Amino acid sequence: TSSKENNKRHLILALLFLGWCLSYLDRLAMNLGIVYIAKDFNLSPSVMGIVLSSFFAGYALMQVPGGWLTDKFGSGKVVTVAILFWSLFTVLTGMAWSLMSMIMIRFLFGLGEGAYPAASSKAIATVFPKKERPGAQTIMMSSNSLGGVIAPLIATPLLVWIGWRSLFWVIGILGIFVAWLLWYYLKPANLQVDSSEEEVAEKASFKDVIRIPITWKLAIMWFGMSTVIWGLISWMPPYLVGARGLDLMSMGMLTSIPALAGAIAIVIGGQLIQSYWSGKEKSVAIINSFLVIVCLYLLYNAPSVTFVITFLTLCYVFHGLVFATIFSLPHKVISKTNIGSAIGVINLGGMIGAFLAPMVMGYLIEIFNGSYTPAFIYLIVCAVLSITAAAVINSKRELSFEDNRIIIGSKSL
């Protein structure tokens, strides 16, 4: 029975991982295709930033409702509906006929995808024992960086061969198939609550969840780190092509190297946090956020493309360790009855950063006549904010499940 339970858990984890890879492929297809889309629609850098940010506007708005819907209706239903919804708008992206239609389609695409983070995290909390959840969560979330490896390798050749419109049609059809897989395997019988460990926290309101200090501190940390990573993802393709002189195919292949390193760092970081770094998460986040800042500075001032990719890779590695810390901690200190809402709040902070990054950087690049210096300074400032949020975490009080579990009616959260 134990072996069957483990196999079931690992299958569910693999399917959720696949869903995350698909979502990342859908997102990065736009970041890769924006070079061609900008030519077709005659977009300036600031307008390119608005197009890239429109997805994150919808994505951010759905984080908290997505968490609430997941806690209310269950992760299986929300996961399936989310993938179907965003796959539909992936297909529609390839049919955009104007700038405004593109912005609206990408906004609605973001709404569909925005429910997936909380729903997939809830599924992890439901089927895995408490001690295994941080590791399972970070394995699942490493799909973000792995998607950054897969997307350029798949999307860049397709982009060159069949054009950006057909690229979105192909990815959208693939998404419908993945939605069917998840609907088939994430049935209620396969998502039975793990009862190996008793957790006595009661269901809480959204207001109670955000009153837990660690929730909003993690949200601010993720705001800073999400700004960094999505700023780089959004503007490194135009930067490498325009400022560093690479062709589109070379750019796509080279940017997969940092993404692979980031995926490995997230998985290793999750395992270390579960074992050797347990209780030291605050220090891990501060040190690695600082190293991200150092790499950002060295990246922009690198004398060659080789050094740009080297420092970009290191930036992804240190970011991956902070990322693993942010998304493993909720499973350690917050009850599974409230994890959907908590993840929604945390990811809301991150997606506000992701929404602002492409737009703010595009505006700064345009008003400073094509210079990327102010844009990189913006990323560094946001990384400093992440360090500040980590620094005010009270390790003794906030990094304990007993101190953060919610009991309705209690004045002490």
Short mmCIF file of C-alpha atoms in Angstrom, two decimals, residues 5-410:
data_model
loop_
_atom_site.label_atom_id
_atom_site.label_comp_id
_atom_site.label_asym_id
_atom_site.label_seq_id
_atom_site.Cartn_x
_atom_site.Cartn_y
_atom_site.Cartn_z
CA GLU A 5 0.74 5.61 -2.41
CA ASN A 6 4.26 6.78 -3.25
CA ASN A 7 3.79 5.93 -6.92
CA LYS A 8 0.54 7.88 -6.96
CA ARG A 9 2.19 10.90 -5.34
CA HIS A 10 5.09 10.84 -7.77
CA LEU A 11 2.73 10.57 -10.75
CA ILE A 12 0.74 13.56 -9.52
CA LEU A 13 3.97 15.50 -8.96
CA ALA A 14 5.13 14.64 -12.50
CA LEU A 15 1.84 15.80 -14.03
CA LEU A 16 1.86 19.05 -12.06
CA PHE A 17 5.46 19.55 -13.17
CA LEU A 18 4.35 19.04 -16.78
CA GLY A 19 1.62 21.65 -16.34
CA TRP A 20 4.16 24.16 -15.03
CA CYS A 21 6.51 23.46 -17.96
CA LEU A 22 3.64 24.12 -20.35
CA SER A 23 2.73 27.38 -18.63
CA TYR A 24 6.32 28.53 -18.84
CA LEU A 25 6.57 27.56 -22.51
CA ASP A 26 3.45 29.63 -23.21
CA ARG A 27 4.89 32.65 -21.41
CA LEU A 28 8.37 32.51 -22.90
CA ALA A 29 7.01 32.09 -26.41
CA MET A 30 5.86 35.70 -26.13
CA ASN A 31 9.22 36.89 -24.81
CA LEU A 32 10.99 35.18 -27.72
CA GLY A 33 8.40 36.21 -30.29
CA ILE A 34 8.26 39.85 -29.22
CA VAL A 35 11.15 40.68 -31.57
CA TYR A 36 9.00 39.66 -34.58
CA ILE A 37 5.74 40.90 -33.09
CA ALA A 38 7.30 44.34 -32.52
CA LYS A 39 8.19 44.52 -36.22
CA ASP A 40 4.72 43.44 -37.37
CA PHE A 41 2.91 45.92 -35.10
CA ASN A 42 5.66 48.62 -35.22
CA LEU A 43 6.10 48.74 -31.44
CA SER A 44 8.43 51.04 -29.50
CA PRO A 45 10.34 49.68 -26.46
CA SER A 46 7.81 51.15 -24.01
CA VAL A 47 4.87 49.60 -25.91
CA MET A 48 6.73 46.28 -26.09
CA GLY A 49 6.94 46.46 -22.31
CA ILE A 50 3.18 47.01 -22.06
CA VAL A 51 2.48 43.97 -24.25
CA LEU A 52 4.78 41.81 -22.11
CA SER A 53 3.29 43.17 -18.88
CA SER A 54 -0.35 42.67 -19.94
CA PHE A 55 -0.06 38.95 -19.18
CA PHE A 56 1.15 39.65 -15.64
CA ALA A 57 -1.71 42.09 -14.98
CA GLY A 58 -4.22 39.26 -15.37
CA TYR A 59 -1.91 36.74 -13.72
CA ALA A 60 -1.47 38.92 -10.63
CA LEU A 61 -5.20 39.66 -10.33
CA MET A 62 -6.01 35.94 -10.28
CA GLN A 63 -3.53 34.92 -7.56
CA VAL A 64 -5.73 35.54 -4.52
CA PRO A 65 -9.03 34.46 -6.17
CA GLY A 66 -7.21 31.39 -7.49
CA GLY A 67 -6.11 30.47 -3.98
CA TRP A 68 -9.63 30.97 -2.63
CA LEU A 69 -11.18 28.90 -5.45
CA THR A 70 -8.65 26.13 -4.83
CA ASP A 71 -9.35 25.95 -1.10
CA LYS A 72 -13.10 25.95 -1.82
CA PHE A 73 -13.45 23.62 -4.85
CA GLY A 74 -10.27 21.53 -4.72
CA SER A 75 -7.08 21.55 -6.72
CA GLY A 76 -8.06 19.01 -9.39
CA LYS A 77 -10.92 21.07 -10.85
CA VAL A 78 -9.03 24.37 -10.71
CA VAL A 79 -5.90 22.90 -12.34
CA THR A 80 -7.87 21.48 -15.29
CA VAL A 81 -9.97 24.59 -15.91
CA ALA A 82 -6.92 26.85 -15.66
CA ILE A 83 -4.98 24.92 -18.31
CA LEU A 84 -7.95 24.77 -20.69
CA PHE A 85 -8.57 28.51 -20.26
CA TRP A 86 -4.99 29.62 -20.87
CA SER A 87 -4.55 27.18 -23.79
CA LEU A 88 -7.57 28.74 -25.51
CA PHE A 89 -6.03 32.19 -25.21
CA THR A 90 -2.65 30.87 -26.35
CA VAL A 91 -4.34 29.91 -29.63
CA LEU A 92 -6.04 33.32 -29.76
CA THR A 93 -2.67 35.05 -29.30
CA GLY A 94 -1.72 33.77 -32.74
CA MET A 95 -4.89 35.38 -34.12
CA ALA A 96 -4.32 38.88 -32.70
CA TRP A 97 -5.17 41.52 -35.31
CA SER A 98 -4.07 44.72 -33.54
CA LEU A 99 -2.09 46.02 -30.60
CA MET A 100 -5.19 46.34 -28.40
CA SER A 101 -6.41 42.85 -29.26
CA MET A 102 -2.98 41.46 -28.36
CA ILE A 103 -3.00 43.26 -25.00
CA MET A 104 -6.51 42.05 -24.13
CA ILE A 105 -5.80 38.45 -25.19
CA ARG A 106 -2.61 38.35 -23.13
CA PHE A 107 -4.44 39.84 -20.12
CA LEU A 108 -7.12 37.11 -20.32
CA PHE A 109 -4.40 34.51 -20.85
CA GLY A 110 -2.87 35.69 -17.57
CA LEU A 111 -6.19 35.34 -15.76
CA GLY A 112 -6.42 31.71 -16.83
CA GLU A 113 -2.86 30.86 -15.84
CA GLY A 114 -3.08 32.78 -12.56
CA ALA A 115 -5.08 30.08 -10.76
CA TYR A 116 -2.49 27.36 -11.42
CA PRO A 117 0.20 28.20 -8.80
CA ALA A 118 -2.12 27.96 -5.79
CA ALA A 119 -3.97 24.92 -7.19
CA SER A 120 -0.80 22.95 -7.88
CA SER A 121 0.64 23.85 -4.46
CA LYS A 122 -2.60 22.76 -2.81
CA ALA A 123 -2.34 19.41 -4.59
CA ILE A 124 1.17 18.96 -3.19
CA ALA A 125 -0.05 19.78 0.32
CA THR A 126 -2.97 17.37 -0.05
CA VAL A 127 -1.16 14.22 -1.14
CA PHE A 128 2.32 14.55 0.41
CA PRO A 129 3.18 14.15 4.11
CA LYS A 130 4.20 17.42 5.75
CA LYS A 131 7.91 16.57 5.95
CA GLU A 132 8.04 15.81 2.19
CA ARG A 133 6.15 18.88 0.98
CA PRO A 134 9.04 21.41 0.79
CA GLY A 135 11.07 19.02 -1.37
CA ALA A 136 8.08 18.17 -3.59
CA GLN A 137 7.19 21.85 -3.94
CA THR A 138 10.68 22.87 -5.02
CA ILE A 139 10.91 19.98 -7.49
CA MET A 140 7.62 21.13 -9.01
CA MET A 141 8.69 24.78 -9.07
CA SER A 142 12.02 23.92 -10.71
CA SER A 143 9.85 23.46 -13.79
CA ASN A 144 9.92 27.25 -14.09
CA SER A 145 13.61 27.24 -14.89
CA LEU A 146 13.40 23.98 -16.83
CA GLY A 147 10.71 25.62 -18.92
CA GLY A 148 13.30 28.30 -19.60
CA VAL A 149 15.52 25.56 -21.01
CA ILE A 150 12.82 23.88 -23.07
CA ALA A 151 11.15 27.02 -24.42
CA PRO A 152 14.11 28.41 -26.38
CA LEU A 153 15.01 24.96 -27.74
CA ILE A 154 11.43 24.34 -28.93
CA ALA A 155 10.04 27.80 -29.57
CA THR A 156 13.02 29.47 -31.27
CA PRO A 157 13.29 27.00 -34.21
CA LEU A 158 9.50 26.97 -34.60
CA LEU A 159 9.46 30.76 -34.46
CA VAL A 160 11.99 30.93 -37.32
CA TRP A 161 10.40 28.14 -39.39
CA ILE A 162 6.64 28.73 -39.05
CA GLY A 163 6.31 32.27 -37.66
CA TRP A 164 5.04 33.58 -34.34
CA ARG A 165 1.33 33.10 -35.10
CA SER A 166 1.63 29.40 -35.90
CA LEU A 167 3.90 28.95 -32.89
CA PHE A 168 1.09 29.98 -30.53
CA TRP A 169 -1.40 27.72 -32.30
CA VAL A 170 0.86 24.68 -31.86
CA ILE A 171 1.48 25.40 -28.15
CA GLY A 172 -2.23 26.01 -27.50
CA ILE A 173 -3.22 22.65 -29.01
CA LEU A 174 -0.53 20.95 -26.89
CA GLY A 175 -2.07 22.61 -23.81
CA ILE A 176 -5.49 21.10 -24.49
CA PHE A 177 -3.90 17.63 -24.48
CA VAL A 178 -2.08 18.33 -21.19
CA ALA A 179 -5.37 19.55 -19.65
CA TRP A 180 -6.97 16.23 -20.56
CA LEU A 181 -4.11 14.31 -18.90
CA LEU A 182 -4.46 16.27 -15.67
CA TRP A 183 -8.25 15.96 -15.68
CA TYR A 184 -7.94 12.18 -16.11
CA TYR A 185 -5.36 11.62 -13.36
CA LEU A 186 -6.24 14.33 -10.82
CA LYS A 187 -9.58 12.78 -9.91
CA PRO A 188 -10.83 13.09 -6.31
CA ALA A 189 -9.91 9.46 -5.63
CA ASN A 190 -6.27 10.26 -6.44
CA LEU A 191 -6.27 13.45 -4.39
CA GLN A 192 -7.20 11.99 -1.03
CA VAL A 193 -5.86 13.89 1.93
CA ASP A 194 -2.70 12.51 3.49
CA SER A 195 -3.51 11.64 7.09
CA SER A 196 -0.14 10.37 8.26
CA GLU A 197 0.33 13.51 10.35
CA GLU A 198 -2.43 15.33 12.16
CA GLU A 199 -2.62 19.08 11.57
CA VAL A 200 -5.07 20.76 13.87
CA ALA A 201 -5.32 24.15 12.19
CA GLU A 202 -8.79 25.19 11.13
CA LYS A 203 -9.89 26.74 7.85
CA ALA A 204 -9.27 30.48 7.92
CA SER A 205 -10.54 33.53 6.10
CA PHE A 206 -8.34 35.45 3.67
CA LYS A 207 -8.03 38.21 6.27
CA ASP A 208 -6.63 35.73 8.80
CA VAL A 209 -4.11 34.38 6.28
CA ILE A 210 -2.60 37.78 5.49
CA ARG A 211 -2.33 38.49 9.22
CA ILE A 212 0.40 35.87 9.41
CA PRO A 213 3.56 38.05 9.12
CA ILE A 214 5.60 35.44 7.25
CA THR A 215 3.02 35.48 4.42
CA TRP A 216 3.46 39.09 3.41
CA LYS A 217 7.21 39.09 4.10
CA LEU A 218 7.58 36.22 1.65
CA ALA A 219 5.33 38.14 -0.77
CA ILE A 220 7.68 41.14 -0.64
CA MET A 221 10.73 38.89 -1.06
CA TRP A 222 9.11 37.31 -4.09
CA PHE A 223 8.22 40.75 -5.47
CA GLY A 224 11.92 41.64 -5.54
CA MET A 225 13.17 38.34 -6.95
CA SER A 226 10.32 38.04 -9.45
CA THR A 227 11.12 41.53 -10.72
CA VAL A 228 14.71 40.43 -11.31
CA ILE A 229 13.95 37.18 -13.10
CA TRP A 230 11.09 38.44 -15.26
CA GLY A 231 12.98 41.61 -16.05
CA LEU A 232 15.83 39.46 -17.35
CA ILE A 233 13.54 37.02 -19.16
CA SER A 234 11.64 39.87 -20.84
CA TRP A 235 14.56 42.04 -21.89
CA MET A 236 17.56 39.74 -22.32
CA PRO A 237 16.38 38.62 -25.81
CA PRO A 238 16.19 42.23 -27.15
CA TYR A 239 19.37 43.09 -25.21
CA LEU A 240 21.38 40.18 -26.64
CA VAL A 241 20.08 40.76 -30.16
CA GLY A 242 20.16 44.56 -30.16
CA ALA A 243 22.97 45.55 -27.79
CA ARG A 244 25.22 42.47 -28.08
CA GLY A 245 24.67 41.64 -31.76
CA LEU A 246 23.48 38.02 -31.55
CA ASP A 247 21.12 36.48 -34.10
CA LEU A 248 17.79 35.15 -32.86
CA MET A 249 18.73 31.46 -33.07
CA SER A 250 22.02 31.92 -31.15
CA MET A 251 20.24 33.99 -28.52
CA GLY A 252 17.62 31.27 -28.00
CA MET A 253 20.22 28.54 -27.59
CA LEU A 254 22.45 30.53 -25.22
CA THR A 255 19.63 31.65 -22.90
CA SER A 256 18.74 28.01 -22.24
CA ILE A 257 22.05 27.56 -20.36
CA PRO A 258 21.20 29.90 -17.42
CA ALA A 259 17.69 28.44 -17.23
CA LEU A 260 19.07 24.90 -16.85
CA ALA A 261 21.43 26.04 -14.10
CA GLY A 262 18.52 27.75 -12.34
CA ALA A 263 16.40 24.58 -12.47
CA ILE A 264 19.19 22.54 -10.91
CA ALA A 265 19.71 25.19 -8.21
CA ILE A 266 16.01 25.16 -7.26
CA VAL A 267 15.92 21.36 -6.85
CA ILE A 268 19.18 21.23 -4.88
CA GLY A 269 18.12 24.26 -2.81
CA GLY A 270 14.83 22.60 -1.92
CA GLN A 271 16.56 19.47 -0.70
CA LEU A 272 19.11 21.47 1.31
CA ILE A 273 16.36 23.56 2.92
CA GLN A 274 14.53 20.37 3.84
CA SER A 275 17.65 18.98 5.55
CA TYR A 276 20.87 20.96 6.18
CA TRP A 277 19.48 24.50 5.88
CA SER A 278 16.32 23.97 7.92
CA GLY A 279 15.97 26.91 10.30
CA LYS A 280 18.58 28.91 8.37
CA GLU A 281 16.27 30.04 5.57
CA LYS A 282 16.60 33.72 6.47
CA SER A 283 20.38 33.70 6.04
CA VAL A 284 20.13 31.67 2.84
CA ALA A 285 17.73 34.22 1.33
CA ILE A 286 19.81 37.26 2.33
CA ILE A 287 23.17 35.89 1.15
CA ASN A 288 21.88 34.65 -2.20
CA SER A 289 19.88 37.82 -2.88
CA PHE A 290 23.07 39.81 -2.35
CA LEU A 291 24.91 37.52 -4.79
CA VAL A 292 22.13 38.13 -7.34
CA ILE A 293 22.87 41.87 -7.08
CA VAL A 294 26.59 41.30 -7.64
CA CYS A 295 25.88 39.19 -10.73
CA LEU A 296 23.47 41.78 -12.17
CA TYR A 297 26.19 44.43 -11.94
CA LEU A 298 28.82 42.16 -13.50
CA LEU A 299 26.41 41.00 -16.21
CA TYR A 300 25.70 44.48 -17.53
CA ASN A 301 29.38 45.46 -17.43
CA ALA A 302 30.61 42.20 -18.99
CA PRO A 303 33.14 42.73 -21.79
CA SER A 304 31.82 39.92 -24.03
CA VAL A 305 28.81 37.72 -24.70
CA THR A 306 30.63 34.82 -23.02
CA PHE A 307 30.84 36.74 -19.77
CA VAL A 308 27.24 37.96 -20.14
CA ILE A 309 26.01 34.35 -20.28
CA THR A 310 28.35 33.35 -17.43
CA PHE A 311 27.07 36.02 -15.06
CA LEU A 312 23.49 35.47 -16.22
CA THR A 313 23.90 31.78 -15.34
CA LEU A 314 25.24 32.62 -11.87
CA CYS A 315 22.38 35.08 -11.39
CA TYR A 316 19.88 32.29 -12.17
CA VAL A 317 21.63 29.94 -9.73
CA PHE A 318 21.53 32.36 -6.78
CA HIS A 319 17.99 33.41 -7.69
CA GLY A 320 17.00 29.73 -7.75
CA LEU A 321 18.19 29.26 -4.17
CA VAL A 322 16.13 32.27 -3.00
CA PHE A 323 13.17 30.99 -5.02
CA ALA A 324 13.44 27.57 -3.35
CA THR A 325 13.46 29.24 0.06
CA ILE A 326 10.39 31.38 -0.65
CA PHE A 327 8.23 28.53 -1.92
CA SER A 328 9.32 25.79 0.47
CA LEU A 329 8.74 27.82 3.63
CA PRO A 330 4.92 28.02 3.34
CA HIS A 331 4.71 24.22 3.43
CA LYS A 332 6.82 24.16 6.58
CA VAL A 333 5.00 26.85 8.57
CA ILE A 334 1.42 27.10 7.24
CA SER A 335 -1.32 24.48 7.51
CA LYS A 336 -2.39 22.63 4.37
CA THR A 337 -5.97 23.80 5.00
CA ASN A 338 -4.83 27.36 4.25
CA ILE A 339 -1.90 26.79 1.89
CA GLY A 340 -3.84 27.70 -1.26
CA SER A 341 -4.71 31.17 -0.01
CA ALA A 342 -1.22 31.70 1.42
CA ILE A 343 0.50 30.77 -1.86
CA GLY A 344 -1.95 33.05 -3.67
CA VAL A 345 -0.93 36.00 -1.50
CA ILE A 346 2.79 35.26 -1.86
CA ASN A 347 2.57 34.83 -5.61
CA LEU A 348 0.51 38.02 -5.88
CA GLY A 349 3.51 39.93 -4.59
CA GLY A 350 5.75 38.23 -7.12
CA MET A 351 3.42 38.81 -10.03
CA ILE A 352 3.07 42.51 -9.25
CA GLY A 353 6.84 42.65 -9.65
CA ALA A 354 6.66 40.61 -12.86
CA PHE A 355 3.92 42.91 -14.19
CA LEU A 356 5.92 46.06 -13.52
CA ALA A 357 9.34 44.80 -14.67
CA PRO A 358 8.89 44.62 -18.48
CA MET A 359 6.91 47.86 -18.58
CA VAL A 360 9.18 49.90 -16.29
CA MET A 361 12.33 48.62 -17.98
CA GLY A 362 10.92 49.36 -21.45
CA TYR A 363 10.02 52.89 -20.38
CA LEU A 364 13.49 53.46 -18.87
CA ILE A 365 15.22 52.11 -21.99
CA GLU A 366 13.16 54.41 -24.20
CA ILE A 367 13.55 57.66 -22.22
CA PHE A 368 17.30 57.07 -21.84
CA ASN A 369 17.73 56.65 -25.61
CA GLY A 370 18.25 52.90 -25.68
CA SER A 371 20.55 52.66 -22.66
CA TYR A 372 19.98 49.59 -20.49
CA THR A 373 21.81 51.05 -17.47
CA PRO A 374 18.72 52.49 -15.69
CA ALA A 375 16.82 49.24 -16.35
CA PHE A 376 19.51 47.18 -14.61
CA ILE A 377 19.61 49.65 -11.72
CA TYR A 378 15.86 49.11 -11.31
CA LEU A 379 16.42 45.35 -11.00
CA ILE A 380 19.15 45.89 -8.39
CA VAL A 381 16.92 48.18 -6.30
CA CYS A 382 14.16 45.55 -6.27
CA ALA A 383 16.65 42.87 -5.22
CA VAL A 384 17.66 45.11 -2.28
CA LEU A 385 13.97 45.20 -1.29
CA SER A 386 13.97 41.39 -1.19
CA ILE A 387 16.96 41.45 1.17
CA THR A 388 15.17 43.95 3.41
CA ALA A 389 12.05 41.77 3.66
CA ALA A 390 14.15 38.70 4.50
CA ALA A 391 16.08 40.64 7.14
CA VAL A 392 12.94 41.43 9.17
CA ILE A 393 11.85 37.78 9.43
CA ASN A 394 11.90 36.62 13.04
CA SER A 395 13.49 33.18 12.72
CA LYS A 396 12.47 31.97 16.18
CA ARG A 397 8.80 32.98 15.96
CA GLU A 398 7.89 32.88 12.28
CA LEU A 399 9.74 29.80 11.05
CA SER A 400 7.63 27.47 13.18
CA PHE A 401 4.39 25.76 12.19
CA GLU A 402 3.03 26.02 15.72
CA ASP A 403 3.44 29.80 15.75
CA ASN A 404 1.77 30.29 12.34
CA ARG A 405 -1.08 27.78 12.32
CA ILE A 406 -4.44 29.51 12.28
CA ILE A 407 -7.06 28.77 14.90
CA ILE A 408 -10.30 30.63 14.31
CA GLY A 409 -11.11 32.99 17.14
CA SER A 410 -7.58 33.11 18.46
#
